[in-house]
């Protein structure tokens, strides 16, 4: 489907007219347009205007950069240029080969030179060129040919019909098998296929490798298909083939799964990059066909409708699908509304809602989580028979996640002395010393560069007596938000999580830690990596104000017996964040054993501690027994209009599965006002915000304008206020107006 269309002809031959008549303007890269972007039209000595060629080095560099960006997404692209030089067309040809494009040239050089000059003379001055330039181009047309391997089309070509992807007639096949994502699960695939029949057609929707444990066997199957040129097999491209292609062309592979698991398997089996390139060269993006009176469209990702000119759809959308992972139901509904009853769509790739193969809406979903012990999903078509959905259970799959260089869960067992040594050696961990006690925390560089390993993820509010190598106090291991890491992407979470999963309300404050101080027989109190400093002092004061001597005595005993007691500290007076609170308070979050294994107290036991010590405990929102319970709730709370309990804004939720795997949800309201807090800080400091293009909504822009007005009225007062106070004042002003 990747198509590159060039014109070959002198100025005045009709290129622009052709483009306009065929509604191709939005797909065009034009050298003249870029010339005018670099420099406006210039006066000539004879009192006319012309497009200046003096920036052509920049123009052609820009054009090829833009072309490569479009090609990387598989976009249909038209080049509006004269293309009189073979060397220029070879540059396009090389890119077309690299990105697997079909390349066509519409030849307009058959227009007689006299007619071309006549048309040129009638053009507006800005587009007119000297006749000598036309003579030079026609001389090139005669001596410099279109490179071999490029399809040349006559100027009479109707590009919309000649280049369109029309449905194939597949009625000659006795039966058609459309086979879903395989993901390196060969045993299951071979169980379904059995003995492949020559009079039956087999269409594979892609994602052949990764995550499974039989990648080599699947790859050898693909080699057999390609090497024997099996005419009854069609291979489509899935998103995971991207990494196979990258590896085959010596490009950086950013997939941890492919780099650390699939590639070593292939390498060990003696599979080289040439073979990888050969396999990738065989895959297409879609297949569109007629069978038994119906039309079928098959791709990896799924479309919401078929346009009248299918090449207009980018390869990206064919492979990754329209919209986000959760949008498959909307895509299916759109297909039903926009396409006739005789049009059927079949795709794989995504299925976070656990829909059946027959989704309804004349759409069929072939993503069955085969690589996690699910099913190979297939659709079978046969003359005179209804569409048949087949699921084959996979029993050969990886029971444990592979170890990777950046695995979040700590797979390596360290004793405390070894961990201290490794943290001191890591450039992503910093140490603060308080006598014999040191606190270890991940660095800003680790945070911003997202360098997480088995050491940096442990270094979060971790206090160790480096003389005895005993843990004095500890917080959580670093955990991540949805879509922040590969394992927390919503499309992968279903397989990451071990149900049941429990959601807890995430308060909007800072963490405080209490542990037992054996030397003083008292409480060790810390926050923000230190037992000193303003945050530890705030925590200490609120603790003293909200608990009795007896409560604190009980806390000491709990800490002595169980480990570190973790609190969310809310101080709306000294440390207001995004969510508004009425008064300072602390919320009991968890009690964690003072060792390297992340071991937390059961919630019911935590409640008893809270009752005994008269503490507010974190809100347990809901427990989900399976993905079908979790996902609708996730969709509900991620709606921008969501209100917790129907009336209050909250930061989000922390979730923990039965293996103590934790992740967090930050809600749209919180993320939005956190962004606007940054805008506020810029206005307070400079009087303006530089990147106003990020102010997407009407409310964003109104709030920004209102803040600038407040600063002009009383800068000193405005600059003392926080985001909560300014938000409230802004809403009050909007109600008045």
Coordinates of C-alpha atoms in Angstrom, one line a residue, residues 493-716:
X493 CA -1.4 -4.7 31.6
X494 CA -3.9 -7.4 31.2
X495 CA -1.0 -9.9 30.9
X496 CA 1.2 -8.1 33.5
X497 CA -1.4 -8.3 36.3
X498 CA -2.1 -11.2 38.5
X499 CA -5.7 -10.9 39.7
X500 CA -7.2 -10.0 42.1
X501 CA -6.1 -6.4 41.8
X502 CA -7.0 -3.8 44.4
X503 CA -7.3 0.0 43.8
X504 CA -6.6 2.5 46.6
X505 CA -7.2 6.2 46.5
X506 CA -4.0 8.2 45.8
X507 CA -3.9 11.3 48.0
X508 CA -2.1 14.4 46.8
X509 CA 0.6 15.1 49.3
X510 CA 4.2 13.8 50.0
X511 CA 5.4 10.6 51.6
X512 CA 6.4 10.4 55.3
X513 CA 8.2 7.4 56.9
X514 CA 8.2 6.3 60.5
X515 CA 10.4 3.5 61.7
X516 CA 11.8 2.3 65.1
X517 CA 14.9 4.1 66.3
X518 CA 16.6 1.4 68.4
X519 CA 19.3 3.7 69.8
X520 CA 16.9 6.2 71.1
X521 CA 14.0 3.7 71.7
X522 CA 11.8 6.1 69.8
X523 CA 10.5 7.0 66.4
X524 CA 12.7 7.6 63.4
X525 CA 10.8 10.1 61.3
X526 CA 11.8 11.1 57.8
X527 CA 10.6 12.5 54.5
X528 CA 12.2 13.5 51.2
X529 CA 15.3 11.4 51.8
X530 CA 16.1 13.0 55.2
X531 CA 15.1 12.9 58.9
X532 CA 15.8 16.7 58.9
X533 CA 14.6 19.5 56.7
X534 CA 11.2 21.2 56.2
X535 CA 9.2 18.2 55.0
X536 CA 10.3 16.0 57.8
X537 CA 9.5 18.9 60.2
X538 CA 6.0 19.3 58.6
X539 CA 5.4 15.6 58.9
X540 CA 6.6 15.6 62.5
X541 CA 4.4 18.6 63.5
X542 CA 1.2 17.1 61.9
X543 CA 1.9 13.8 63.6
X544 CA 2.2 15.5 66.9
X545 CA -0.9 17.6 66.4
X546 CA -3.1 14.7 65.3
X547 CA -2.0 11.9 67.6
X548 CA -1.8 11.4 71.3
X549 CA 1.2 10.2 73.3
X550 CA -0.5 6.8 73.6
X551 CA -1.1 6.7 69.8
X552 CA 2.6 7.4 69.2
X553 CA 3.6 4.8 71.8
X554 CA 1.5 2.3 69.9
X555 CA 3.1 3.4 66.6
X556 CA 6.5 2.8 68.1
X557 CA 5.6 -0.7 69.0
X558 CA 4.1 -1.4 65.6
X559 CA 7.3 -0.1 63.9
X560 CA 9.5 -2.1 66.2
X561 CA 7.6 -5.3 65.4
X562 CA 6.8 -4.8 61.7
X563 CA 9.1 -2.3 60.0
X564 CA 8.4 1.1 58.2
X565 CA 5.1 2.8 58.5
X566 CA 4.3 4.9 55.3
X567 CA 2.1 7.9 55.4
X568 CA 0.7 10.4 52.9
X569 CA 1.3 13.8 54.4
X570 CA -1.1 16.6 53.4
X571 CA -0.3 20.1 54.5
X572 CA -2.5 22.6 52.6
X573 CA -1.0 25.5 54.4
X574 CA 2.8 25.0 53.8
X575 CA 2.7 22.5 50.9
X576 CA -0.4 22.8 48.8
X577 CA -0.3 20.7 45.6
X578 CA -3.1 20.4 43.0
X579 CA -6.0 18.8 45.0
X580 CA -7.6 21.1 47.6
X581 CA -7.8 19.9 51.2
X582 CA -9.3 21.8 54.2
X583 CA -6.8 21.0 56.9
X584 CA -3.4 19.3 57.5
X585 CA -3.6 15.6 58.2
X586 CA -1.8 12.3 57.6
X587 CA -3.1 9.1 55.9
X588 CA -1.8 5.7 56.7
X589 CA -0.8 4.0 53.5
X590 CA 1.2 0.8 54.3
X591 CA 3.5 -0.9 56.6
X592 CA 6.5 -2.4 54.9
X593 CA 9.0 -4.9 56.4
X594 CA 12.5 -3.5 56.7
X595 CA 14.2 -5.8 54.3
X596 CA 14.9 -5.9 50.6
X597 CA 11.9 -8.0 49.7
X598 CA 8.8 -5.8 49.2
X599 CA 6.5 -7.2 51.9
X600 CA 3.5 -5.2 53.0
X601 CA 1.0 -5.7 55.7
X602 CA -2.5 -7.0 54.8
X603 CA -5.1 -4.3 54.6
X604 CA -7.3 -5.8 57.3
X605 CA -4.3 -5.9 59.7
X606 CA -3.5 -2.3 58.6
X607 CA -7.0 -1.3 59.5
X608 CA -6.5 -2.7 63.0
X609 CA -3.3 -0.6 63.4
X610 CA -5.2 2.5 62.2
X611 CA -7.9 1.9 64.7
X612 CA -5.5 1.2 67.5
X613 CA -3.5 4.4 66.8
X614 CA -6.5 6.5 65.8
X615 CA -5.2 7.1 62.2
X616 CA -7.0 7.8 59.0
X617 CA -6.3 4.9 56.6
X618 CA -6.1 5.0 52.9
X619 CA -9.4 4.4 51.1
X620 CA -9.7 1.0 49.6
X621 CA -11.7 1.8 46.5
X622 CA -12.4 -1.6 44.8
X623 CA -11.0 -5.1 44.2
X624 CA -11.2 -6.5 40.7
X625 CA -11.3 -10.3 40.2
X626 CA -10.5 -10.2 36.5
X627 CA -9.7 -7.9 33.6
X628 CA -13.4 -7.7 32.6
X629 CA -14.1 -6.0 35.9
X630 CA -11.0 -3.8 35.9
X631 CA -11.2 -2.4 32.3
X632 CA -14.7 -0.7 32.4
X633 CA -13.7 0.9 35.7
X634 CA -10.5 2.2 34.2
X635 CA -12.4 3.7 31.3
X636 CA -14.8 5.3 33.7
X637 CA -12.2 7.0 35.9
X638 CA -10.1 8.1 33.0
X639 CA -12.9 10.2 31.7
X640 CA -12.1 13.9 32.0
X641 CA -15.4 14.5 33.8
X642 CA -14.9 11.8 36.4
X643 CA -15.6 12.8 40.0
X644 CA -14.7 10.4 42.8
X645 CA -17.9 9.4 44.7
X646 CA -19.7 11.7 42.3
X647 CA -18.6 15.0 43.8
X648 CA -14.8 15.3 44.4
X649 CA -11.7 15.6 42.3
X650 CA -8.7 13.4 43.3
X651 CA -5.2 12.8 42.1
X652 CA -5.8 9.2 41.1
X653 CA -5.4 5.7 42.3
X654 CA -2.6 3.2 43.3
X655 CA -3.2 -0.4 42.3
X656 CA -1.6 -3.5 43.6
X657 CA -2.0 -7.0 42.2
X658 CA -1.7 -10.4 44.1
X659 CA 2.0 -10.5 43.4
X660 CA 2.5 -7.0 45.0
X661 CA 3.1 -5.5 41.5
X662 CA 2.1 -1.8 41.8
X663 CA 1.2 0.9 39.3
X664 CA -0.7 4.2 39.4
X665 CA -3.4 6.1 37.6
X666 CA -3.1 9.9 37.4
X667 CA -6.5 11.3 36.4
X668 CA -7.0 13.8 33.6
X669 CA -8.1 16.6 36.0
X670 CA -5.0 16.3 38.1
X671 CA -2.6 16.1 35.1
X672 CA -4.3 19.1 33.5
X673 CA -4.0 21.3 36.5
X674 CA -0.5 20.2 37.2
X675 CA 0.3 21.4 33.7
X676 CA -1.4 24.7 34.4
X677 CA 0.6 25.1 37.6
X678 CA 3.7 25.1 35.4
X679 CA 2.0 27.8 33.3
X680 CA 1.2 29.8 36.4
X681 CA 4.8 29.6 37.6
X682 CA 6.0 30.9 34.3
X683 CA 3.6 33.8 34.4
X684 CA 4.6 34.6 38.0
X685 CA 8.3 34.6 37.1
X686 CA 8.3 36.1 33.6
X687 CA 4.8 37.6 33.1
X688 CA 4.1 35.2 30.2
X689 CA 4.2 31.6 29.1
X690 CA 6.3 30.8 26.1
X691 CA 4.7 27.7 24.6
X692 CA 1.1 29.0 24.3
X693 CA 0.5 26.4 21.6
X694 CA 0.1 23.9 24.5
X695 CA -3.0 25.8 25.7
X696 CA -5.4 23.6 23.9
X697 CA -8.8 24.3 25.5
X698 CA -10.8 27.5 25.8
X699 CA -10.5 27.3 29.6
X700 CA -6.7 27.0 29.3
X701 CA -6.5 30.2 27.3
X702 CA -9.0 32.1 29.5
X703 CA -7.1 31.1 32.6
X704 CA -3.8 32.2 31.1
X705 CA -5.2 35.5 30.1
X706 CA -6.9 36.0 33.5
X707 CA -3.5 35.3 35.2
X708 CA -1.7 37.9 33.1
X709 CA -4.3 40.4 34.0
X710 CA -4.0 39.6 37.7
X711 CA -0.3 40.0 37.5
X712 CA -0.6 43.4 35.9
X713 CA -3.0 44.6 38.6
X714 CA -1.0 43.5 41.6
X715 CA 2.2 41.5 40.8
X716 CA 3.3 41.1 44.4

